[in-house]
Coordinates of C-alpha atoms in Angstrom, one line a residue:
M31 CA -59.7 -48.7 -20.0
K32 CA -58.7 -49.9 -16.9
M33 CA -54.7 -48.7 -17.7
R34 CA -56.6 -45.0 -18.0
R35 CA -57.9 -45.8 -14.4
H36 CA -54.3 -46.4 -13.0
R37 CA -52.7 -43.7 -15.1
V38 CA -55.2 -41.6 -13.6
F39 CA -54.9 -42.9 -9.7
L40 CA -51.3 -42.2 -10.7
L41 CA -51.2 -39.1 -11.9
C42 CA -53.2 -37.3 -8.9
T43 CA -51.3 -40.3 -6.3
V44 CA -48.2 -38.3 -7.2
G45 CA -49.8 -34.6 -7.2
L46 CA -51.2 -35.1 -3.3
C47 CA -47.8 -36.3 -3.0
V48 CA -46.1 -32.8 -4.4
I49 CA -48.7 -30.4 -2.6
S50 CA -48.1 -32.7 0.4
F51 CA -44.9 -32.2 0.1
L52 CA -44.8 -28.8 -0.1
H53 CA -46.7 -27.3 2.7
Y54 CA -44.6 -29.9 5.0
Y55 CA -41.7 -28.1 3.8
K56 CA -43.2 -25.1 3.8
A57 CA -44.5 -25.4 7.6
L58 CA -40.2 -26.4 8.2
H59 CA -38.6 -23.5 6.9
Y60 CA -41.2 -21.4 5.8
V61 CA -39.1 -20.5 2.5
S62 CA -41.1 -21.6 -1.0
L63 CA -38.8 -23.8 -2.5
L64 CA -39.5 -23.0 -5.3
R65 CA -37.7 -19.6 -4.9
E66 CA -35.0 -21.6 -4.4
L67 CA -35.0 -23.6 -7.9
S68 CA -36.0 -20.1 -9.9
A69 CA -32.4 -18.7 -9.0
P70 CA -30.7 -19.9 -11.5
Y71 CA -34.1 -20.5 -13.6
P72 CA -36.3 -17.3 -14.5
N73 CA -38.2 -19.9 -16.7
I74 CA -39.6 -21.8 -14.1
K75 CA -41.0 -18.1 -12.0
S76 CA -44.4 -19.2 -14.4
F77 CA -45.0 -22.5 -12.2
I78 CA -44.5 -20.8 -9.4
M79 CA -47.0 -18.7 -9.3
V80 CA -49.2 -21.9 -9.8
T81 CA -48.3 -22.2 -6.6
G82 CA -50.1 -19.5 -5.2
F83 CA -53.6 -21.8 -5.9
F84 CA -51.9 -24.1 -3.1
W85 CA -51.5 -21.1 -0.2
R86 CA -52.0 -17.6 -0.5
E87 CA -50.7 -15.1 1.9
K88 CA -51.6 -11.6 2.8
G89 CA -50.3 -8.4 2.2
A90 CA -47.5 -6.9 0.3
A91 CA -44.6 -8.6 -0.7
A92 CA -46.4 -11.9 -0.1
T93 CA -44.2 -14.0 -2.0
P94 CA -40.7 -13.9 -3.1
L95 CA -40.9 -12.9 -6.0
S96 CA -42.6 -9.7 -5.5
P97 CA -40.4 -8.2 -2.6
A98 CA -41.8 -5.0 -1.0
S99 CA -40.8 -1.1 -2.5
P100 CA -40.6 1.6 -0.5
E101 CA -44.1 2.9 -2.5
E102 CA -45.9 -0.5 -1.1
A103 CA -45.7 0.2 2.4
P104 CA -49.0 1.1 4.0
P105 CA -49.7 4.8 4.8
L106 CA -48.5 5.8 7.7
P107 CA -50.6 8.4 10.1
V108 CA -48.9 12.3 10.4
L109 CA -47.0 12.1 13.3
R110 CA -45.1 15.0 14.5
Q111 CA -41.4 14.7 14.4
S112 CA -41.2 16.6 17.7
D113 CA -42.8 13.9 18.9
S114 CA -39.0 11.8 19.5
K115 CA -39.4 11.3 23.2
G116 CA -42.5 9.0 24.8
R117 CA -44.5 11.1 27.2
P118 CA -45.2 9.3 30.4
P119 CA -49.4 9.0 30.4
P120 CA -51.4 10.7 32.8
G121 CA -51.7 8.1 35.7
S122 CA -48.7 6.1 34.1
L123 CA -46.4 4.7 36.9
G124 CA -43.5 7.4 37.7
G125 CA -43.7 10.5 36.7
G126 CA -39.7 12.3 36.4
G127 CA -38.7 12.5 33.2
G128 CA -35.0 13.7 34.2
G129 CA -34.2 15.8 36.2
G130 CA -30.9 16.0 38.6
G131 CA -32.3 12.5 40.5
G132 CA -31.3 12.7 44.5
G133 CA -31.6 16.8 45.5
G134 CA -30.8 18.0 48.7
G135 CA -31.5 19.8 51.1
G136 CA -35.7 21.1 50.7
G137 CA -38.7 18.6 50.0
L138 CA -38.0 16.2 46.4
D139 CA -40.7 14.9 44.5
L140 CA -40.3 11.5 43.6
G141 CA -43.6 11.2 41.0
I142 CA -44.4 8.1 42.8
G143 CA -47.9 8.7 43.8
G144 CA -47.7 11.6 46.2
V145 CA -44.5 10.6 48.1
M146 CA -42.9 13.2 49.4
V147 CA -38.9 12.3 51.1
G148 CA -37.2 15.4 52.0
G149 CA -34.1 17.0 54.0
A150 CA -32.8 13.9 56.3
G151 CA -35.7 11.6 55.0
I152 CA -33.8 11.3 51.5
I153 CA -32.9 7.5 51.5
G154 CA -29.0 8.0 50.3
G155 CA -27.7 5.9 46.9
A156 CA -25.0 4.0 49.1
G157 CA -28.1 1.4 49.3
L158 CA -25.8 -2.5 50.8
E159 CA -23.3 -1.6 52.9
M160 CA -21.0 -4.1 53.7
R161 CA -17.5 -4.0 55.5
L162 CA -14.7 -5.9 56.3
R163 CA -13.7 -7.7 59.7
E164 CA -10.7 -10.6 59.8
E165 CA -12.6 -13.5 59.9
P166 CA -15.5 -13.1 57.8
A167 CA -18.8 -15.5 59.1
P168 CA -19.7 -18.3 56.4
P169 CA -22.6 -17.6 55.1
H170 CA -25.4 -20.7 56.6
P171 CA -27.9 -20.4 54.2
W172 CA -30.2 -23.6 56.1
E173 CA -31.4 -20.5 59.1
K174 CA -32.2 -17.4 59.3
P175 CA -29.2 -15.3 58.6
E176 CA -28.1 -13.0 61.4
E177 CA -27.0 -9.7 61.2
N178 CA -24.2 -8.3 61.7
H179 CA -23.0 -5.4 63.5
R180 CA -20.7 -2.5 61.9
G181 CA -17.4 -2.8 63.2
D182 CA -15.0 -0.3 65.6
S183 CA -12.0 -0.9 64.4
P184 CA -10.4 3.0 63.9
N185 CA -8.2 1.4 60.1
E186 CA -11.0 0.7 58.6
E187 CA -10.7 2.2 55.0
R188 CA -13.4 3.0 53.0
V189 CA -13.2 2.0 49.6
E190 CA -17.1 3.6 47.9
D191 CA -14.5 4.9 45.4
H192 CA -14.2 2.0 43.4
L193 CA -17.4 2.0 42.1
K194 CA -17.8 5.8 41.4
P195 CA -15.8 7.6 38.6
R196 CA -12.7 8.8 38.9
N197 CA -13.0 11.5 36.3
P198 CA -15.6 13.8 38.1
S199 CA -16.3 15.5 34.9
H200 CA -17.8 11.9 33.2
P201 CA -20.5 10.8 35.8
A202 CA -22.5 7.9 35.7
H203 CA -25.8 9.3 34.0
P204 CA -26.2 13.2 33.3
A205 CA -29.2 13.8 35.0
G206 CA -28.5 11.6 38.4
P207 CA -26.2 10.9 41.0
D208 CA -23.0 8.2 40.9
L209 CA -24.8 4.7 41.1
P210 CA -22.8 2.8 43.4
E211 CA -22.3 -1.0 42.4
V212 CA -22.6 -2.3 45.9
P213 CA -20.5 0.1 48.0
L214 CA -17.6 -1.7 50.6
A215 CA -14.7 -1.2 53.1
A216 CA -11.8 -3.4 52.4
R217 CA -9.2 -5.0 54.7
D218 CA -7.1 -7.9 54.8
H219 CA -9.4 -9.1 51.5
H220 CA -12.6 -10.7 52.7
V221 CA -16.0 -9.4 53.3
V222 CA -19.0 -9.3 55.5
I223 CA -23.3 -8.5 55.2
Q224 CA -23.2 -5.6 57.0
K225 CA -26.7 -4.1 58.8
D226 CA -28.8 -1.2 56.6
T227 CA -28.2 1.8 58.6
L228 CA -30.1 3.4 55.6
P229 CA -33.8 3.6 56.4
D230 CA -35.9 1.0 54.9
P231 CA -37.5 0.9 51.3
L232 CA -40.1 -1.4 52.7
E233 CA -41.2 1.7 54.7
M234 CA -41.6 4.0 51.9
M235 CA -42.6 1.8 49.4
G236 CA -46.9 1.7 49.6
D237 CA -48.8 1.3 46.7
L238 CA -45.4 0.5 44.5
H239 CA -45.4 -3.1 43.9
T240 CA -49.0 -3.6 43.0
R241 CA -49.7 -0.5 40.9
T242 CA -50.4 -0.8 37.2
H243 CA -49.3 0.6 34.1
Q244 CA -50.5 1.9 31.0
L245 CA -49.1 1.6 27.1
Q246 CA -48.6 4.1 25.1
D247 CA -48.8 4.4 21.5
D248 CA -45.8 5.7 20.3
K249 CA -45.2 8.5 18.3
T250 CA -42.1 8.4 17.4
S251 CA -41.6 9.5 13.4
Y252 CA -39.8 7.0 12.8
F253 CA -40.1 6.5 8.4
V254 CA -39.9 9.4 6.6
R255 CA -41.8 10.1 3.0
T256 CA -39.4 11.3 0.5
K257 CA -40.9 13.6 -2.6
A258 CA -40.3 11.1 -4.5
G259 CA -42.5 8.2 -3.2
A260 CA -40.3 6.8 -1.3
L261 CA -40.7 5.3 2.2
C262 CA -38.1 5.6 3.8
F263 CA -36.3 4.3 7.9
R264 CA -34.6 7.8 9.4
Q265 CA -32.1 6.2 11.1
G266 CA -30.8 3.8 8.8
T267 CA -31.4 6.4 5.5
E268 CA -28.8 8.8 3.8
V269 CA -29.8 12.2 3.4
A270 CA -28.8 14.5 1.0
T271 CA -27.0 17.6 1.6
P272 CA -28.6 21.3 0.4
K273 CA -24.8 20.5 -1.7
E274 CA -25.4 17.2 -3.1
Y275 CA -28.8 18.7 -5.7
S276 CA -28.8 21.2 -7.8
G277 CA -30.9 24.5 -6.6
K278 CA -33.6 24.0 -10.0
S279 CA -36.9 23.1 -9.4
G280 CA -37.3 19.5 -10.3
G281 CA -33.9 18.5 -10.4
S282 CA -31.7 15.5 -10.3
V283 CA -30.5 14.7 -7.4
V284 CA -27.6 13.3 -6.7
N285 CA -26.7 10.1 -5.0
G286 CA -26.8 10.1 -1.3
A287 CA -24.6 7.4 -0.7
G288 CA -21.9 9.7 -2.4
E289 CA -18.4 10.1 -1.6
G290 CA -19.6 14.1 -0.8
A291 CA -22.9 12.7 1.6
R292 CA -20.1 10.1 3.4
A293 CA -18.1 13.5 4.2
V294 CA -20.9 15.7 5.6
A295 CA -20.9 15.7 9.3
A296 CA -23.9 14.3 11.4
G297 CA -24.9 18.1 12.4
Q298 CA -25.2 19.6 8.6
R299 CA -27.4 16.8 7.4
K300 CA -30.9 17.9 7.2
P301 CA -33.9 15.5 6.9
L302 CA -35.2 13.4 4.0
E303 CA -36.5 15.9 2.2
V304 CA -35.9 15.7 -2.0
Q305 CA -36.7 12.8 -4.7
Q306 CA -33.8 10.3 -4.5
Q307 CA -31.6 8.2 -7.3
P308 CA -31.5 4.7 -7.7
S309 CA -30.1 2.6 -5.4
L310 CA -28.6 -1.4 -4.9
A311 CA -32.4 -2.6 -4.5
P312 CA -33.0 -4.4 -8.3
K313 CA -36.8 -4.3 -8.4
A314 CA -37.7 -1.1 -6.8
K315 CA -40.6 0.6 -8.8
V316 CA -40.0 2.9 -11.8
R317 CA -41.8 6.0 -12.4
S318 CA -41.7 8.2 -15.8
R319 CA -40.8 11.6 -15.0
G320 CA -41.1 14.2 -17.2
G321 CA -37.9 13.8 -19.5
N322 CA -35.8 11.8 -17.4
G323 CA -36.9 9.0 -18.8
K324 CA -37.7 5.6 -15.9
R325 CA -35.7 6.2 -12.5
L326 CA -36.1 4.1 -9.8
V327 CA -37.4 5.1 -6.4
K328 CA -35.4 3.7 -3.4
C329 CA -34.2 4.8 0.1
V330 CA -30.4 5.1 -0.1
C331 CA -29.1 3.3 2.8
R332 CA -26.3 3.6 5.0
P333 CA -23.3 1.5 6.2
G334 CA -25.2 -1.2 8.8
W335 CA -29.0 -1.0 7.1
H336 CA -30.0 -3.1 4.3
G337 CA -33.4 -3.8 2.8
P338 CA -35.7 -1.3 0.6
Y339 CA -36.5 1.1 4.1
C340 CA -33.5 1.0 4.9
G341 CA -34.9 -0.5 8.5
V342 CA -33.2 -4.1 8.4
P343 CA -30.2 -3.8 10.4
T344 CA -27.0 -5.9 9.8
M345 CA -27.7 -8.2 12.8
V346 CA -31.6 -9.4 11.0
Y347 CA -30.1 -9.0 7.6
H348 CA -27.6 -12.0 8.5
S349 CA -29.9 -14.2 10.6
N350 CA -31.4 -16.9 9.9
L351 CA -34.7 -15.0 9.6
P352 CA -36.9 -17.4 6.7
T353 CA -38.6 -14.2 6.2
K354 CA -36.9 -11.0 5.0
E355 CA -38.8 -10.8 2.1
R356 CA -42.2 -10.4 3.7
L357 CA -40.8 -7.8 6.4
T358 CA -42.8 -4.6 5.9
P359 CA -43.3 -1.7 7.7
R360 CA -45.8 -1.3 10.4
E361 CA -48.0 1.9 10.9
T362 CA -48.6 1.6 15.1
P363 CA -45.3 0.3 15.7
R364 CA -45.2 -2.4 18.6
R365 CA -45.2 -2.0 22.1
V366 CA -41.6 -3.6 23.3
I367 CA -41.9 -4.9 27.3
N368 CA -38.4 -6.2 28.4
A369 CA -37.9 -8.2 31.6
I370 CA -35.4 -8.3 34.1
N371 CA -34.8 -9.5 37.4
I372 CA -32.0 -7.3 39.1
N373 CA -29.6 -8.5 42.3
H374 CA -26.8 -5.9 42.1
E375 CA -26.4 -5.6 39.0
F376 CA -26.6 -2.0 38.5
D377 CA -23.9 -0.5 36.2
L378 CA -24.8 -2.8 33.6
L379 CA -28.4 -1.7 34.6
H380 CA -27.8 1.7 33.6
A381 CA -26.7 0.5 30.3
R382 CA -29.3 -1.4 29.1
F383 CA -31.9 1.9 30.2
S384 CA -29.8 4.2 27.9
E385 CA -29.5 1.8 25.4
L386 CA -33.0 0.9 25.2
A387 CA -35.1 3.9 26.4
Q388 CA -35.3 4.0 22.8
A389 CA -36.7 1.2 22.0
V390 CA -38.6 -0.1 25.0
D391 CA -41.8 1.1 26.0
L392 CA -41.4 -0.4 29.2
F393 CA -38.9 -2.5 31.6
L394 CA -40.1 -5.1 34.4
V395 CA -38.1 -4.8 37.3
C396 CA -38.0 -7.7 39.8
E397 CA -36.6 -7.5 43.0
S398 CA -36.3 -10.1 45.9
N399 CA -35.5 -9.6 49.9
F400 CA -34.2 -12.9 49.6
T401 CA -31.0 -14.1 47.5
A402 CA -31.6 -17.4 45.1
Y403 CA -29.9 -18.8 47.9
G404 CA -32.3 -18.2 50.3
E405 CA -30.7 -15.0 52.6
R406 CA -32.2 -12.0 53.3
R407 CA -31.0 -9.3 50.9
P408 CA -31.7 -5.2 51.3
L409 CA -33.4 -3.6 48.1
S410 CA -31.1 -2.1 47.1
F411 CA -32.9 -1.3 43.7
L412 CA -35.1 0.3 45.5
R413 CA -33.7 3.0 47.6
L414 CA -32.0 3.9 44.2
L415 CA -35.4 3.8 42.8
L416 CA -37.0 6.1 45.3
N417 CA -33.7 8.3 45.6
G418 CA -34.1 9.5 42.0
T419 CA -31.0 7.5 40.4
Y420 CA -33.6 6.6 37.5
D421 CA -35.7 9.6 37.4
Y422 CA -33.8 9.9 33.8
V423 CA -36.3 6.7 33.0
R424 CA -38.5 6.1 36.1
H425 CA -41.9 6.9 33.5
K426 CA -41.0 3.0 31.6
I427 CA -40.0 0.9 35.0
L428 CA -42.7 -0.9 36.3
Y429 CA -41.2 -2.3 39.9
V430 CA -42.0 -5.8 40.9
F431 CA -41.7 -6.8 44.6
L432 CA -40.6 -10.4 45.1
D433 CA -41.2 -11.0 48.8
H434 CA -40.7 -14.9 50.2
F435 CA -39.0 -17.5 49.2
P436 CA -39.7 -20.8 46.8
D437 CA -40.3 -23.9 48.6
G438 CA -37.4 -26.2 47.6
G439 CA -35.6 -24.0 46.6
R440 CA -32.7 -24.0 49.5
Q441 CA -32.9 -28.0 48.2
D442 CA -32.2 -27.3 45.4
G443 CA -31.2 -23.7 43.8
W444 CA -32.9 -23.9 40.1
I445 CA -36.2 -23.6 41.7
A446 CA -35.6 -20.9 43.0
D447 CA -33.1 -19.9 39.9
D448 CA -36.7 -20.5 37.6
Y449 CA -39.7 -18.7 40.0
L450 CA -38.0 -15.4 39.5
R451 CA -38.7 -15.8 35.9
T452 CA -41.7 -17.0 36.4
F453 CA -42.9 -14.4 39.3
L454 CA -41.6 -11.3 37.5
T455 CA -43.4 -12.6 34.1
H456 CA -47.0 -12.8 36.5
N457 CA -47.3 -10.2 38.3
G458 CA -45.8 -7.9 36.1
M459 CA -47.8 -9.0 33.1
S460 CA -50.7 -9.3 35.0
R461 CA -50.4 -5.5 35.9
V462 CA -49.8 -4.0 32.2
V463 CA -52.7 -2.5 31.0
G464 CA -53.5 -2.1 27.1
A465 CA -51.4 -4.4 25.9
R466 CA -52.3 -6.2 22.4
P467 CA -51.4 -9.0 21.5
D468 CA -48.9 -8.3 18.9
D469 CA -46.8 -6.2 21.5
V470 CA -43.1 -7.7 21.5
F471 CA -41.9 -9.6 24.7
V472 CA -38.1 -10.2 25.4
I473 CA -36.8 -10.8 28.9
N474 CA -33.3 -11.1 29.5
D475 CA -30.9 -11.8 33.1
A476 CA -29.4 -8.8 34.0
D477 CA -26.2 -9.2 32.9
E478 CA -28.0 -9.7 29.1
I479 CA -27.9 -6.5 27.1
P480 CA -29.5 -6.7 23.9
A481 CA -28.7 -4.1 21.5
L482 CA -31.2 -1.1 20.7
D483 CA -31.7 -2.3 16.3
G484 CA -32.5 -5.8 16.8
L485 CA -35.1 -4.4 19.5
L486 CA -35.9 -1.8 17.0
F487 CA -36.6 -4.0 14.0
L488 CA -39.1 -6.0 15.8
K489 CA -40.2 -2.9 17.1
L490 CA -40.8 -1.3 13.4
F491 CA -41.9 -4.2 11.1
D492 CA -44.3 -7.4 10.5
G493 CA -43.1 -9.9 9.2
W494 CA -41.0 -11.5 11.0
T495 CA -41.7 -15.3 12.8
E496 CA -41.5 -16.4 16.9
P497 CA -40.5 -17.0 19.0
F498 CA -36.5 -15.3 18.5
A499 CA -33.2 -15.0 20.1
I500 CA -30.4 -13.5 20.3
H501 CA -26.7 -13.5 19.4
M502 CA -25.4 -12.1 22.1
R503 CA -21.6 -11.5 22.7
K504 CA -19.1 -13.6 25.5
S505 CA -17.3 -12.0 27.6
L506 CA -15.9 -12.5 31.4
Y507 CA -15.1 -10.5 34.3
G508 CA -15.0 -7.6 31.8
F509 CA -15.9 -6.7 28.1
F510 CA -11.9 -7.1 27.7
W511 CA -12.2 -11.1 28.0
K512 CA -14.3 -11.9 25.2
Q513 CA -14.9 -15.9 24.7
F514 CA -15.0 -17.4 21.2
G515 CA -18.4 -18.1 19.4
S516 CA -22.1 -15.8 20.9
L517 CA -24.3 -16.9 23.4
E518 CA -27.7 -17.9 21.2
V519 CA -30.3 -16.9 24.3
V520 CA -34.3 -17.7 23.5
S521 CA -35.9 -14.0 24.8
G522 CA -39.3 -12.6 22.9
C523 CA -41.8 -13.4 21.1
T524 CA -45.0 -11.8 20.6
V525 CA -47.9 -11.2 23.9
G526 CA -50.2 -13.0 22.4
M527 CA -47.7 -16.6 22.1
L528 CA -46.6 -15.9 25.5
H529 CA -50.2 -16.1 27.1
H530 CA -52.0 -18.7 24.3
V531 CA -48.6 -20.8 24.0
Y532 CA -46.0 -20.3 27.4
D533 CA -48.4 -19.8 29.7
G534 CA -47.6 -16.8 30.6
D535 CA -44.7 -17.7 32.1
G536 CA -41.2 -16.3 30.9
I537 CA -39.0 -18.8 31.7
K538 CA -40.8 -21.7 30.3
L539 CA -40.4 -19.4 26.8
R540 CA -36.1 -19.6 27.8
R541 CA -36.3 -23.5 28.6
R542 CA -38.7 -24.7 26.9
E543 CA -39.0 -25.3 23.4
Y544 CA -42.5 -24.1 21.4
Y545 CA -43.2 -27.7 20.0
T546 CA -43.3 -29.0 23.5
M547 CA -46.1 -26.6 24.9
P548 CA -49.1 -28.1 23.9
G549 CA -51.2 -24.5 22.9
F550 CA -48.6 -24.1 20.4
R551 CA -51.2 -25.7 17.1
K552 CA -54.0 -24.3 18.6
Y553 CA -52.5 -21.2 18.7
E554 CA -51.3 -21.6 15.1
N555 CA -54.1 -22.2 13.2
D556 CA -56.2 -19.7 15.5
T557 CA -53.6 -16.8 14.2
G558 CA -52.5 -18.1 11.2
H559 CA -48.6 -17.7 11.9
I560 CA -46.1 -20.6 11.4
L561 CA -44.0 -20.7 14.4
V562 CA -41.0 -20.9 13.9
Q563 CA -37.5 -20.2 15.9
W564 CA -34.9 -17.6 14.4
S565 CA -32.4 -15.9 15.4
V566 CA -31.1 -12.3 15.6
G567 CA -27.7 -11.7 14.9
S568 CA -25.1 -14.8 14.1
P569 CA -22.1 -16.2 15.6
F570 CA -20.3 -13.6 14.1
H571 CA -22.6 -10.4 14.1
F572 CA -23.9 -9.9 17.6
A573 CA -26.7 -8.5 18.6
G574 CA -26.5 -7.8 22.0
W575 CA -24.3 -8.1 24.7
H576 CA -23.4 -11.0 27.6
C577 CA -21.0 -9.7 30.3
S578 CA -20.6 -12.2 32.7
W579 CA -19.1 -11.5 36.1
C580 CA -18.2 -7.9 35.4
F581 CA -17.8 -6.4 38.4
T582 CA -15.4 -5.5 40.7
P583 CA -14.3 -8.0 43.1
E584 CA -16.8 -7.0 45.8
G585 CA -19.2 -7.1 43.4
I586 CA -18.1 -10.6 42.7
Y587 CA -17.8 -11.2 46.0
F588 CA -21.2 -10.4 47.0
K589 CA -22.4 -13.2 44.0
L590 CA -20.7 -15.8 45.3
V591 CA -22.8 -16.0 47.9
S592 CA -25.2 -14.5 47.1
A593 CA -25.5 -17.7 44.4
Q594 CA -28.8 -20.5 44.2
N595 CA -28.0 -23.6 45.6
G596 CA -27.8 -26.1 42.9
D597 CA -25.4 -24.3 40.3
F598 CA -22.4 -26.0 41.7
P599 CA -19.7 -26.3 42.0
R600 CA -21.2 -23.5 44.7
W601 CA -17.7 -21.2 44.8
G602 CA -19.1 -19.2 47.4
D603 CA -18.9 -22.0 49.7
Y604 CA -15.4 -22.2 49.8
E605 CA -13.1 -19.1 51.8
D606 CA -9.9 -18.9 49.5
K607 CA -12.7 -18.1 46.5
R608 CA -14.0 -15.6 48.5
D609 CA -10.3 -14.2 48.8
L610 CA -10.9 -10.8 47.1
N611 CA -7.2 -10.6 46.5
Y612 CA -7.7 -14.2 44.7
I613 CA -10.1 -12.4 42.6
R614 CA -8.6 -9.9 41.7
D615 CA -5.9 -12.5 40.1
L616 CA -8.5 -13.8 38.4
I617 CA -9.5 -10.6 36.2
R618 CA -6.6 -9.7 36.0
T619 CA -5.7 -13.8 34.0
G620 CA -9.1 -14.1 32.9
G621 CA -8.8 -17.6 35.0
W622 CA -12.2 -19.2 36.5
F623 CA -12.7 -20.6 39.9
D624 CA -11.7 -24.6 39.4
G625 CA -8.0 -22.9 37.9
S626 CA -8.5 -23.6 33.9
Q627 CA -7.1 -20.7 32.5
Q628 CA -9.6 -19.9 29.0
E629 CA -8.2 -18.7 25.0
Y630 CA -9.3 -15.6 24.7
P631 CA -9.3 -14.5 21.1
P632 CA -7.3 -10.7 20.8
V633 CA -9.6 -7.4 21.5
D634 CA -9.8 -3.9 20.2
P635 CA -12.0 -1.8 22.3
K636 CA -12.4 0.1 19.0
E637 CA -14.2 -3.3 16.8
H638 CA -17.8 -3.0 16.6
M639 CA -20.0 -4.4 19.4
Y640 CA -17.2 -3.8 21.7
A641 CA -19.4 -2.9 24.5
P642 CA -22.3 -1.1 24.4
K643 CA -22.5 2.6 23.4
Y644 CA -23.5 4.4 26.7
M645 CA -20.4 2.7 28.4
L646 CA -18.4 3.9 25.6
E647 CA -19.5 7.0 26.0
H648 CA -19.0 7.5 29.6
Y649 CA -15.4 5.5 29.3
E650 CA -13.8 6.9 33.7
R651 CA -17.2 5.4 35.1
Y652 CA -16.7 2.1 33.6
R653 CA -13.5 2.0 32.8
Y654 CA -13.1 -1.1 35.2
L655 CA -15.0 -2.6 32.8
L656 CA -13.5 -1.6 29.4
E657 CA -10.0 -2.3 30.1
N658 CA -8.2 -5.2 32.3
P659 CA -7.7 -2.9 35.6
Y660 CA -5.8 -5.0 37.0
S661 CA -2.8 -5.9 34.1
R662 CA 0.7 -4.4 34.0
G663 CA 0.0 -2.5 30.7
S664 CA -3.9 -1.0 29.6
R665 CA -5.6 -2.9 27.1
L666 CA -7.2 -0.1 25.4
T667 CA -6.1 3.2 24.2
E668 CA -8.4 6.2 24.6
G669 CA -8.5 8.0 21.2

């Protein structure tokens, strides 16, 4: 009798240990251990069913044994295909949708709450004007900077053309004027900041920096349901053409992934409206159709797209996301908020807006009238915003103005660097109206551009964990100097996690592990979500671009003298490092300011993820970033 009690006690103890281990393993990896064990042994699947007694997951495809099929998706609301572009809500910030920006002559309504700018009152797009003198005065960060006067030398040569499109037939954007980086004049290879002679944009800002923005639901029809019942992501699904199916009613359909479908030009494709043949998805539902017997209902994925809905891009498919089997499309897309700080990265900013406007619902753009070094600077982005340069995306921009320099920022530059992101998030998000806890918040540096496909996935699917990082292609001075590996930066989470775990502070999201934050456990318990960090992309499948020091030589000079007093050595303090000829030589060789020479892998401009699509489409405008402008032979071949 005593032995029997010991056996019962021992069995109970072992059972509790097994259950505790399974819960612990799931909390760490958020994957089913038994799924891995059952892969080569189908007989164990019956045992896995028992695990549902210990934990249950809600929603379709709750276990790895039942991946979601296109028929199990939640019913989607009826969406008009014509609503392919978000409309600015009444009273929302901005108003210009795309018109020519810049305008001249008569009055120009910029759509910024009644501000009218006309004739001579239109602010030029040059923004910050800089000129060159014989002996540039070194920066003085510990005192109020003095404003320099315009040089009187008749031999000064203006070089705004360095930053204008070299080919007039390839404007920077079809709906806007030329986009200056930092217009300069060159002589003796030195640069000094020149007093801004144009009207002060602060006088015209009004309440632009205090307005709120009402988020609206995205009504775009991202998914389509076929006659056979499959729910497919439009962009990722191969579409059958009239030649690929018979004219008989109810006849069979030729596989959309066949050779005929691939040979059809994109302009000849029509919306998905026919029944689909079986695909590679092994677990799609089986339906009976008259005398045709059983056949699979599925979406035929285009190259680069995966999953039963053809909505998982390659960068997610090859990521370390542990819940790929639980992904399901949303009835209502999330709203995506992208927050950035801007200095003078205007070319990269245009590439960001053009690359991400389809997925991002709101851009929070923060600008300060102080550099990270503590010196005053003109509000160049605000000037461009007011003169119509960004009218094509104006309704999605919320301007955040930082009018002070943080205490201690001069002594410790990292205080200033962190404060920029803290202020951006606190001020910007406090002015966003209608945000839901499951909306997506992404914060980037100005030289970090996420890929569109990754943000679309986050916007349209449920089932991924948070927070998430982004693997970005690393390059220096331009996309022609590609660095080994990838840059992995924690960049985003849901709005709920941002507020409840990171206290609404963007720098904590980027630099603090979520499990060190006091609110993360409560957030897990309240939401029922297990927080597991993952990364969009991988070191071999990039999900964005990080282009460091990607400017003209004059732009690099301005970055040198604007850098914070903390990223040592501060190369802007050395006069020889500010010489434009020296900077040009660095761009030519790919060297660094300390004299070192890096090893770079060979690059091909035709390779996948070489540069943002918008830059490649406007090649002449961005040629200085796409090919080495100082190499003897061009590194890129136009095709």
